[in-house]
mmCIF file of C-alpha atoms in Angstrom:
data_model
loop_
_atom_site.group_PDB
_atom_site.id
_atom_site.type_symbol
_atom_site.label_atom_id
_atom_site.label_comp_id
_atom_site.label_asym_id
_atom_site.label_seq_id
_atom_site.Cartn_x
_atom_site.Cartn_y
_atom_site.Cartn_z
ATOM 1 C CA MET A 1 97.733 155.052 120.033
ATOM 2 C CA SER A 2 98.699 151.935 120.483
ATOM 3 C CA ASP A 3 95.619 150.025 119.303
ATOM 4 C CA LYS A 4 94.842 152.322 116.766
ATOM 5 C CA ARG A 5 99.107 151.131 115.789
ATOM 6 C CA THR A 6 97.359 147.720 115.837
ATOM 7 C CA ASN A 7 93.348 148.530 114.151
ATOM 8 C CA LEU A 8 95.605 149.564 111.395
ATOM 9 C CA SER A 9 98.557 147.122 111.098
ATOM 10 C CA VAL A 10 95.539 144.114 110.665
ATOM 11 C CA THR A 11 93.719 145.919 108.093
ATOM 12 C CA ASN A 12 97.154 146.287 106.165
ATOM 13 C CA ILE A 13 97.688 142.411 106.744
ATOM 14 C CA LEU A 14 93.778 141.436 106.008
ATOM 15 C CA LEU A 15 93.824 144.066 102.166
ATOM 16 C CA VAL A 16 98.063 142.263 101.663
ATOM 17 C CA THR A 17 95.898 139.211 102.181
ATOM 18 C CA THR A 18 93.031 139.682 100.438
ATOM 19 C CA VAL A 19 95.455 141.059 97.580
ATOM 20 C CA ILE A 20 98.140 137.686 96.941
ATOM 21 C CA LEU A 21 94.597 134.861 97.408
ATOM 22 C CA SER A 22 92.999 136.945 94.642
ATOM 23 C CA VAL A 23 95.966 136.688 92.415
ATOM 24 C CA ILE A 24 96.152 133.379 93.150
ATOM 25 C CA LEU A 25 92.752 132.625 92.012
ATOM 26 C CA LEU A 26 92.689 135.313 89.325
ATOM 27 C CA TRP A 27 95.911 133.071 88.378
ATOM 28 C CA GLN A 28 94.105 130.066 88.520
ATOM 29 C CA LEU A 29 91.684 131.196 86.730
ATOM 30 C CA ARG A 30 93.105 132.373 83.888
ATOM 31 C CA SER A 31 92.059 130.799 81.037
ATOM 32 C CA LEU A 32 88.629 130.389 82.013
ATOM 33 C CA ILE A 33 89.135 134.264 82.280
ATOM 34 C CA VAL A 34 91.013 135.069 79.147
ATOM 35 C CA VAL A 35 88.091 133.366 77.549
ATOM 36 C CA LEU A 36 85.421 135.813 79.559
ATOM 37 C CA MET A 37 88.176 137.719 76.876
ATOM 38 C CA ILE A 38 87.202 137.130 74.385
ATOM 39 C CA SER A 39 83.268 136.680 74.838
ATOM 40 C CA VAL A 40 82.918 140.060 75.948
ATOM 41 C CA VAL A 41 84.754 140.608 72.482
ATOM 42 C CA ILE A 42 82.218 138.674 70.561
ATOM 43 C CA ALA A 43 80.063 139.997 71.732
ATOM 44 C CA ALA A 44 80.725 143.294 71.152
ATOM 45 C CA THR A 45 81.156 142.049 68.103
ATOM 46 C CA LEU A 46 78.114 140.939 66.850
ATOM 47 C CA ALA A 47 75.838 143.707 69.334
ATOM 48 C CA PRO A 48 75.393 145.734 65.951
ATOM 49 C CA SER A 49 73.758 142.737 63.968
ATOM 50 C CA VAL A 50 71.655 141.949 66.931
ATOM 51 C CA ASN A 51 70.559 145.200 67.856
ATOM 52 C CA LEU A 52 69.812 145.352 63.762
ATOM 53 C CA VAL A 53 67.580 142.771 64.478
ATOM 54 C CA HIS A 54 66.236 143.503 67.103
ATOM 55 C CA LYS A 55 65.250 146.558 66.139
ATOM 56 C CA LEU A 56 62.673 144.513 63.581
ATOM 57 C CA GLY A 57 60.221 143.195 66.131
ATOM 58 C CA VAL A 58 62.427 139.300 66.412
ATOM 59 C CA PRO A 59 62.758 138.562 70.037
ATOM 60 C CA ARG A 60 66.155 139.667 71.511
ATOM 61 C CA TRP A 61 67.194 135.926 72.271
ATOM 62 C CA LEU A 62 65.092 134.977 68.786
ATOM 63 C CA ALA A 63 68.122 138.685 67.138
ATOM 64 C CA VAL A 64 71.172 136.638 68.712
ATOM 65 C CA LEU A 65 70.060 132.585 68.369
ATOM 66 C CA LEU A 66 69.310 133.803 64.013
ATOM 67 C CA VAL A 67 72.409 136.493 63.744
ATOM 68 C CA TYR A 68 74.573 133.075 65.391
ATOM 69 C CA LEU A 69 72.497 130.160 62.715
ATOM 70 C CA GLY A 70 73.273 133.128 60.367
ATOM 71 C CA LEU A 71 77.448 133.230 60.982
ATOM 72 C CA ILE A 72 77.438 129.983 61.612
ATOM 73 C CA GLY A 73 75.717 129.022 57.689
ATOM 74 C CA ALA A 74 78.183 132.243 55.817
ATOM 75 C CA LEU A 75 81.511 130.974 57.811
ATOM 76 C CA THR A 76 80.110 126.818 57.027
ATOM 77 C CA GLY A 77 79.663 127.879 53.622
ATOM 78 C CA PHE A 78 82.891 129.788 52.880
ATOM 79 C CA GLY A 79 84.853 126.927 54.830
ATOM 80 C CA LEU A 80 82.875 124.761 51.786
ATOM 81 C CA ILE A 81 83.492 126.447 49.047
ATOM 82 C CA VAL A 82 86.863 128.261 49.863
ATOM 83 C CA GLY A 83 88.275 125.913 52.530
ATOM 84 C CA PRO A 84 89.524 122.442 50.585
ATOM 85 C CA THR A 85 90.746 124.515 48.279
ATOM 86 C CA VAL A 86 93.526 126.452 50.368
ATOM 87 C CA ALA A 87 93.852 122.739 52.485
ATOM 88 C CA GLN A 88 95.178 121.923 49.437
ATOM 89 C CA GLN A 89 97.347 125.043 48.931
ATOM 90 C CA ILE A 90 98.674 125.372 52.215
ATOM 91 C CA GLU A 91 99.499 121.631 52.334
ATOM 92 C CA ARG A 92 101.185 121.765 48.845
ATOM 93 C CA LEU A 93 103.596 125.345 50.150
ATOM 94 C CA ILE A 94 103.609 122.941 53.242
ATOM 95 C CA GLY A 95 105.571 120.426 51.591
ATOM 96 C CA LYS A 96 107.580 122.148 48.323
ATOM 97 C CA LEU A 97 108.858 124.711 51.448
ATOM 98 C CA PRO A 98 112.718 123.009 51.579
ATOM 99 C CA LEU A 99 112.661 123.370 47.949
ATOM 100 C CA TYR A 100 112.018 126.891 48.198
ATOM 101 C CA LEU A 101 113.810 127.544 50.687
ATOM 102 C CA GLU A 102 116.843 125.437 49.353
ATOM 103 C CA THR A 103 115.925 127.549 46.255
ATOM 104 C CA LEU A 104 116.948 130.964 48.157
ATOM 105 C CA ARG A 105 120.047 130.147 49.265
ATOM 106 C CA SER A 106 121.439 129.090 46.135
ATOM 107 C CA LEU A 107 120.154 132.336 44.722
ATOM 108 C CA LEU A 108 121.524 134.054 47.892
ATOM 109 C CA GLU A 109 125.604 131.815 47.001
ATOM 110 C CA ASN A 110 125.059 133.256 44.140
ATOM 111 C CA LEU A 111 125.011 137.430 45.271
ATOM 112 C CA ALA A 112 128.193 136.303 47.755
ATOM 113 C CA MET A 113 129.823 134.805 45.324
ATOM 114 C CA ARG A 114 129.432 137.899 43.000
ATOM 115 C CA PHE A 115 130.176 140.513 45.801
ATOM 116 C CA GLY A 116 132.877 138.103 47.083
ATOM 117 C CA ILE A 117 131.651 137.781 50.084
ATOM 118 C CA SER A 118 132.839 134.073 49.563
ATOM 119 C CA GLU A 119 135.436 131.922 47.408
ATOM 120 C CA PRO A 120 133.908 129.236 45.158
ATOM 121 C CA GLY A 121 135.061 125.637 46.599
ATOM 122 C CA THR A 122 134.884 127.242 50.067
ATOM 123 C CA PRO A 123 131.867 126.587 52.168
ATOM 124 C CA SER A 124 129.309 129.344 51.952
ATOM 125 C CA ILE A 125 128.584 131.305 54.578
ATOM 126 C CA ILE A 126 125.310 130.903 53.952
ATOM 127 C CA SER A 127 124.961 127.393 53.881
ATOM 128 C CA GLN A 128 126.345 128.295 57.525
ATOM 129 C CA PHE A 129 123.971 130.325 58.630
ATOM 130 C CA LEU A 130 121.155 129.251 56.589
ATOM 131 C CA ASP A 131 119.986 125.872 58.093
ATOM 132 C CA ILE A 132 117.716 124.103 55.635
ATOM 133 C CA GLN A 133 115.807 121.579 57.528
ATOM 134 C CA GLY A 134 115.986 123.156 60.286
ATOM 135 C CA LEU A 135 113.959 126.456 59.304
ATOM 136 C CA ALA A 136 111.975 124.481 57.522
ATOM 137 C CA SER A 137 111.136 122.300 60.441
ATOM 138 C CA TRP A 138 110.807 125.252 62.383
ATOM 139 C CA ALA A 139 108.778 127.500 60.230
ATOM 140 C CA ILE A 140 106.093 123.942 59.563
ATOM 141 C CA ARG A 141 106.211 123.927 63.333
ATOM 142 C CA SER A 142 105.590 127.021 64.450
ATOM 143 C CA SER A 143 102.654 127.438 62.080
ATOM 144 C CA GLN A 144 101.338 124.377 62.824
ATOM 145 C CA GLN A 145 101.283 125.872 67.205
ATOM 146 C CA LEU A 146 99.891 128.621 66.066
ATOM 147 C CA VAL A 147 96.660 126.947 64.439
ATOM 148 C CA VAL A 148 95.889 124.788 67.235
ATOM 149 C CA ARG A 149 97.444 126.496 70.845
ATOM 150 C CA SER A 150 97.799 129.813 71.686
ATOM 151 C CA TYR A 151 99.273 129.888 75.656
ATOM 152 C CA GLY A 152 97.969 129.665 77.955
ATOM 153 C CA VAL A 153 94.536 129.270 76.271
ATOM 154 C CA THR A 154 94.418 125.755 75.425
ATOM 155 C CA ARG A 155 96.118 122.580 74.539
ATOM 156 C CA GLY A 156 95.780 121.497 71.392
ATOM 157 C CA ILE A 157 92.724 120.948 68.992
ATOM 158 C CA ILE A 158 90.353 120.004 71.894
ATOM 159 C CA GLY A 159 91.018 121.907 74.023
ATOM 160 C CA SER A 160 90.492 125.268 71.776
ATOM 161 C CA VAL A 161 86.952 124.043 69.748
ATOM 162 C CA PHE A 162 86.203 123.653 73.836
ATOM 163 C CA SER A 163 87.454 127.710 74.682
ATOM 164 C CA LEU A 164 86.096 128.741 70.549
ATOM 165 C CA PHE A 165 82.558 127.071 71.430
ATOM 166 C CA LEU A 166 82.713 128.421 75.307
ATOM 167 C CA ALA A 167 83.024 131.827 74.236
ATOM 168 C CA LEU A 168 80.227 131.798 71.716
ATOM 169 C CA LEU A 169 77.757 130.125 74.250
ATOM 170 C CA LEU A 170 79.207 133.310 76.579
ATOM 171 C CA SER A 171 78.780 135.738 74.361
ATOM 172 C CA ALA A 172 75.539 134.511 73.194
ATOM 173 C CA TYR A 173 74.170 134.716 77.261
ATOM 174 C CA MET A 174 75.681 138.603 76.577
ATOM 175 C CA LEU A 175 74.141 139.599 74.241
ATOM 176 C CA SER A 176 70.340 138.642 74.855
ATOM 177 C CA GLY A 177 70.825 139.009 78.673
ATOM 178 C CA SER A 178 73.230 141.817 78.881
ATOM 179 C CA LYS A 179 71.373 145.426 80.632
ATOM 180 C CA GLN A 180 70.014 142.280 84.071
ATOM 181 C CA LEU A 181 73.429 141.268 83.761
ATOM 182 C CA LEU A 182 75.670 144.126 83.195
ATOM 183 C CA GLY A 183 72.521 145.717 85.507
ATOM 184 C CA ASP A 184 73.731 143.136 88.531
ATOM 185 C CA ILE A 185 77.198 144.087 88.091
ATOM 186 C CA PHE A 186 77.005 148.011 88.085
ATOM 187 C CA ASN A 187 74.820 147.721 91.325
ATOM 188 C CA LEU A 188 77.593 146.806 93.015
ATOM 189 C CA PHE A 189 79.253 150.560 93.239
ATOM 190 C CA PRO A 190 78.393 153.393 94.982
ATOM 191 C CA TYR A 191 76.127 155.983 93.710
ATOM 192 C CA PRO A 192 77.368 158.225 91.454
ATOM 193 C CA TRP A 193 78.962 155.330 89.598
ATOM 194 C CA ASN A 194 77.003 152.650 89.565
ATOM 195 C CA GLN A 195 75.149 154.873 86.440
ATOM 196 C CA LYS A 196 78.536 157.038 84.847
ATOM 197 C CA LEU A 197 79.953 152.957 84.666
ATOM 198 C CA ALA A 198 76.575 152.301 83.190
ATOM 199 C CA ASP A 199 76.147 155.978 80.982
ATOM 200 C CA GLN A 200 79.745 154.022 79.391
ATOM 201 C CA ILE A 201 78.506 150.208 77.881
ATOM 202 C CA GLN A 202 77.401 150.946 74.394
ATOM 203 C CA PRO A 203 80.559 153.784 74.061
ATOM 204 C CA VAL A 204 82.669 150.949 75.678
ATOM 205 C CA GLY A 205 81.089 148.641 73.313
ATOM 206 C CA LYS A 206 80.970 150.519 70.423
ATOM 207 C CA ARG A 207 84.947 150.552 69.919
ATOM 208 C CA MET A 208 86.285 147.537 70.541
ATOM 209 C CA GLY A 209 83.269 145.722 68.536
ATOM 210 C CA GLY A 210 84.653 148.749 65.857
ATOM 211 C CA TYR A 211 88.132 148.082 66.202
ATOM 212 C CA ILE A 212 87.205 144.083 65.224
ATOM 213 C CA GLN A 213 84.840 144.386 62.574
ATOM 214 C CA GLY A 214 87.034 146.693 60.753
ATOM 215 C CA ARG A 215 90.606 144.371 61.404
ATOM 216 C CA ILE A 216 88.765 142.027 59.670
ATOM 217 C CA LEU A 217 86.855 143.763 57.087
ATOM 218 C CA VAL A 218 90.338 145.202 55.932
ATOM 219 C CA SER A 219 91.876 141.592 55.884
ATOM 220 C CA ALA A 220 89.333 140.322 53.701
ATOM 221 C CA ILE A 221 89.746 142.841 52.024
ATOM 222 C CA LEU A 222 93.641 142.669 51.250
ATOM 223 C CA GLY A 223 92.967 138.893 51.250
ATOM 224 C CA THR A 224 90.758 139.332 48.182
ATOM 225 C CA VAL A 225 93.249 141.612 46.442
ATOM 226 C CA ILE A 226 96.363 139.540 47.405
ATOM 227 C CA SER A 227 94.553 136.101 45.576
ATOM 228 C CA ILE A 228 93.350 137.503 42.449
ATOM 229 C CA SER A 229 96.738 139.717 42.029
ATOM 230 C CA LEU A 230 98.618 136.538 42.606
ATOM 231 C CA ARG A 231 97.013 134.797 40.069
ATOM 232 C CA PHE A 232 97.265 137.372 37.456
ATOM 233 C CA LEU A 233 101.202 137.658 38.797
ATOM 234 C CA GLY A 234 101.699 133.311 37.247
ATOM 235 C CA MET A 235 101.236 131.753 40.625
ATOM 236 C CA SER A 236 97.984 130.626 40.469
ATOM 237 C CA GLU A 237 99.520 127.455 42.131
ATOM 238 C CA LEU A 238 99.009 128.724 45.193
ATOM 239 C CA ALA A 239 96.926 132.303 45.218
ATOM 240 C CA LEU A 240 94.084 131.565 47.300
ATOM 241 C CA GLY A 241 95.566 130.245 50.245
ATOM 242 C CA LEU A 242 98.862 132.543 50.387
ATOM 243 C CA GLY A 243 95.910 135.313 50.319
ATOM 244 C CA VAL A 244 94.092 133.028 52.881
ATOM 245 C CA ILE A 245 97.047 133.800 55.063
ATOM 246 C CA ALA A 246 97.920 136.934 53.796
ATOM 247 C CA GLY A 247 94.801 138.235 55.182
ATOM 248 C CA PHE A 248 94.593 135.676 57.914
ATOM 249 C CA THR A 249 97.984 137.361 59.416
ATOM 250 C CA ASN A 250 96.235 140.866 58.811
ATOM 251 C CA LEU A 251 94.583 140.475 61.306
ATOM 252 C CA ILE A 252 97.060 141.230 64.020
ATOM 253 C CA PRO A 253 98.788 144.602 63.510
ATOM 254 C CA PHE A 254 101.780 146.100 62.144
ATOM 255 C CA PHE A 255 103.967 142.134 62.510
ATOM 256 C CA GLY A 256 100.830 141.037 60.455
ATOM 257 C CA PRO A 257 101.501 141.956 56.781
ATOM 258 C CA ILE A 258 105.102 141.449 57.111
ATOM 259 C CA LEU A 259 104.416 137.893 58.187
ATOM 260 C CA GLY A 260 101.622 137.166 55.670
ATOM 261 C CA ALA A 261 104.611 138.556 52.787
ATOM 262 C CA ILE A 262 107.083 135.829 53.492
ATOM 263 C CA PRO A 263 105.853 132.274 52.255
ATOM 264 C CA ALA A 264 105.006 135.043 49.280
ATOM 265 C CA LEU A 265 108.333 136.412 48.413
ATOM 266 C CA ILE A 266 109.764 132.505 49.046
ATOM 267 C CA VAL A 267 107.635 131.415 46.243
ATOM 268 C CA ALA A 268 108.314 134.663 44.199
ATOM 269 C CA ILE A 269 111.322 133.855 44.388
ATOM 270 C CA ALA A 270 111.649 129.846 43.214
ATOM 271 C CA GLN A 271 110.000 130.964 39.957
ATOM 272 C CA GLY A 272 112.213 133.493 39.589
ATOM 273 C CA GLY A 273 111.908 136.267 36.598
ATOM 274 C CA LEU A 274 110.513 139.583 37.670
ATOM 275 C CA THR A 275 107.885 137.603 39.903
ATOM 276 C CA PHE A 276 109.965 138.755 42.162
ATOM 277 C CA VAL A 277 109.960 141.650 41.422
ATOM 278 C CA TRP A 278 106.274 142.034 41.420
ATOM 279 C CA VAL A 279 105.141 140.093 44.505
ATOM 280 C CA ILE A 280 107.409 143.273 46.071
ATOM 281 C CA LEU A 281 105.940 145.601 44.675
ATOM 282 C CA LEU A 282 102.283 144.439 45.514
ATOM 283 C CA PHE A 283 102.839 143.848 48.910
ATOM 284 C CA ALA A 284 104.086 146.922 49.329
ATOM 285 C CA ILE A 285 101.035 148.738 46.939
ATOM 286 C CA VAL A 286 98.922 146.545 49.505
ATOM 287 C CA GLN A 287 100.895 147.963 52.455
ATOM 288 C CA ASN A 288 100.308 152.040 51.873
ATOM 289 C CA LEU A 289 96.605 150.859 50.759
ATOM 290 C CA GLU A 290 96.125 149.793 54.693
ATOM 291 C CA THR A 291 98.033 152.131 55.555
ATOM 292 C CA TYR A 292 97.345 155.134 53.886
ATOM 293 C CA LEU A 293 93.262 154.454 53.488
ATOM 294 C CA LEU A 294 91.528 150.902 54.093
ATOM 295 C CA ASP A 295 93.154 151.469 58.285
ATOM 296 C CA PRO A 296 92.002 155.477 58.860
ATOM 297 C CA LEU A 297 89.154 154.522 57.281
ATOM 298 C CA LEU A 298 87.683 151.376 58.918
ATOM 299 C CA VAL A 299 89.812 150.893 62.107
ATOM 300 C CA GLY A 300 91.155 154.681 62.797
ATOM 301 C CA SER A 301 88.466 156.464 63.316
ATOM 302 C CA SER A 302 85.920 153.946 65.012
ATOM 303 C CA VAL A 303 89.769 153.241 68.065
ATOM 304 C CA LYS A 304 90.710 156.615 68.550
ATOM 305 C CA VAL A 305 93.535 154.508 70.002
ATOM 306 C CA PRO A 306 97.998 155.945 69.495
ATOM 307 C CA PRO A 307 99.850 153.493 66.968
ATOM 308 C CA LEU A 308 102.168 153.620 69.680
ATOM 309 C CA TYR A 309 99.494 152.094 72.513
ATOM 310 C CA GLN A 310 97.823 150.570 69.606
ATOM 311 C CA LEU A 311 101.861 148.648 68.856
ATOM 312 C CA LEU A 312 102.430 147.811 73.181
ATOM 313 C CA ALA A 313 99.190 145.996 72.997
ATOM 314 C CA VAL A 314 99.675 144.050 70.209
ATOM 315 C CA LEU A 315 103.275 143.153 71.688
ATOM 316 C CA GLY A 316 102.349 142.838 75.384
ATOM 317 C CA GLY A 317 99.106 140.536 74.517
ATOM 318 C CA ALA A 318 101.526 138.569 72.446
ATOM 319 C CA GLN A 319 104.209 137.838 75.125
ATOM 320 C CA VAL A 320 101.887 136.673 77.215
ATOM 321 C CA LEU A 321 98.448 134.306 75.009
ATOM 322 C CA GLY A 322 99.990 134.264 72.257
ATOM 323 C CA ILE A 323 98.339 135.082 69.136
ATOM 324 C CA ILE A 324 95.182 135.171 71.038
ATOM 325 C CA GLY A 325 96.543 138.184 72.531
ATOM 326 C CA ALA A 326 98.069 140.020 69.127
ATOM 327 C CA LEU A 327 93.805 139.991 68.519
ATOM 328 C CA ILE A 328 91.650 140.099 71.262
ATOM 329 C CA VAL A 329 94.417 142.919 73.793
ATOM 330 C CA PRO A 330 93.549 145.946 71.131
ATOM 331 C CA PRO A 331 90.467 145.970 71.032
ATOM 332 C CA TRP A 332 90.332 146.046 75.238
ATOM 333 C CA VAL A 333 93.371 148.051 74.986
ATOM 334 C CA ALA A 334 90.527 150.749 72.657
ATOM 335 C CA GLY A 335 87.418 150.005 75.430
ATOM 336 C CA GLY A 336 89.397 150.619 77.980
ATOM 337 C CA GLY A 337 90.850 154.415 76.554
ATOM 338 C CA VAL A 338 86.932 155.392 76.042
ATOM 339 C CA LEU A 339 86.743 154.840 79.875
ATOM 340 C CA LEU A 340 89.875 156.873 80.743
ATOM 341 C CA GLU A 341 88.261 159.539 78.483
ATOM 342 C CA ASN A 342 85.015 159.582 79.866
ATOM 343 C CA LEU A 343 85.962 159.439 83.701
ATOM 344 C CA TYR A 344 88.838 160.479 83.783
ATOM 345 C CA ILE A 345 90.214 163.432 80.838
ATOM 346 C CA LYS A 346 86.825 164.890 79.394
ATOM 347 C CA PRO A 347 85.823 165.518 84.068
ATOM 348 C CA LYS A 348 89.356 166.779 84.292
ATOM 349 C CA LEU A 349 89.487 169.688 81.926
ATOM 350 C CA LEU A 350 85.930 170.541 82.665
ATOM 351 C CA ALA A 351 87.031 171.352 86.509
ATOM 352 C CA GLU A 352 90.383 172.781 85.134
ATOM 353 C CA GLU A 353 88.241 174.974 82.373
ATOM 354 C CA HIS A 354 86.021 175.471 85.676
ATOM 355 C CA GLN A 355 88.178 176.746 88.079
ATOM 356 C CA LEU A 356 89.845 179.004 85.072
ATOM 357 C CA HIS A 357 86.726 180.478 84.760
ATOM 358 C CA SER A 358 86.020 181.295 88.547
ATOM 359 C CA LYS A 359 89.772 182.708 88.460
ATOM 360 C CA TYR A 360 89.052 185.148 86.308
ATOM 361 C CA ILE A 361 85.591 186.657 86.642
ATOM 362 C CA ASP A 362 87.204 186.179 90.810
ATOM 363 C CA SER A 363 89.244 188.956 89.009
ATOM 364 C CA ASP A 364 86.897 191.028 87.483
ATOM 365 C CA ARG A 365 85.420 191.836 90.531
ATOM 366 C CA VAL A 366 87.805 192.311 91.965
ATOM 367 C CA LYS A 367 88.899 195.072 89.113
ATOM 368 C CA THR A 368 85.408 196.811 89.844
ATOM 369 C CA ILE A 369 85.750 196.923 93.611
#
């Protein structure tokens, strides 16, 4: 009895020690783990294109190379054509941001005096709570941080470039040698779990890739629509830059459209007249278009994750990994949903149905006897 207790205690101590050391190791390798997560998302997104080229008789390694060269070429061409104008407009927007905020403060002060919230000649409540310089500095600083770094993943521009290059390299390796790589991993599991996990590769990859493909397509459509609409509304000086900002932030579910609308609304307030009303109406139409048409058609049909879980994934990812987490955690939740559905929920329902069917058969036999 004492030997059994001793063995049990030693086993528990070894188990706890292994878990603690594993957690410490994972924490030390957290940056690499995030890069691996990004690599898997990129690989799942580009897998349909690679498979399409591979079906044409092109060797898989060459298909991966052609797809990556085509992607890099398309992004480079888009950057050369649109990039300079977008950079100029965003720089102009940042330079005029204090003026726009000052106009907003004056408008709010006039409204406060009109409704009797403050009196002429007295310190304005709006001025006390709306620090123009502080707010402008905070907005610029936050924007720069969102662009060049994300907590725990990169350290400045050099770290961002290196992490992106490493993620692309790893994703290319995953696409070119995925069967051998995944086969070696699944062979570590006992039968029949090795075969069950191997059968989930395609549905998990399709779910994860479908999410990113849908979000990119929706964001591109909305960014284009917003840019063109703002130009017609008399904001051509900043229309392209504001449209790119709205399209980029729209990649983040739930909160992205709101963040993307704020710069355009601030500029519209500064222009005065009915521009602000038209811009609000524009973003309301765009938001409804995304919610009731584009998202269900291009994203929701492939993700099949309840909105609450998507919201929690965005919040949790943003809390831990910043903007990168808000982008990559939702597709991982979608992929995890496939595993949960195929490996637990469906077998559980089949087992319950079989058990219920057996009870009916047994009851019928008793009645017959």
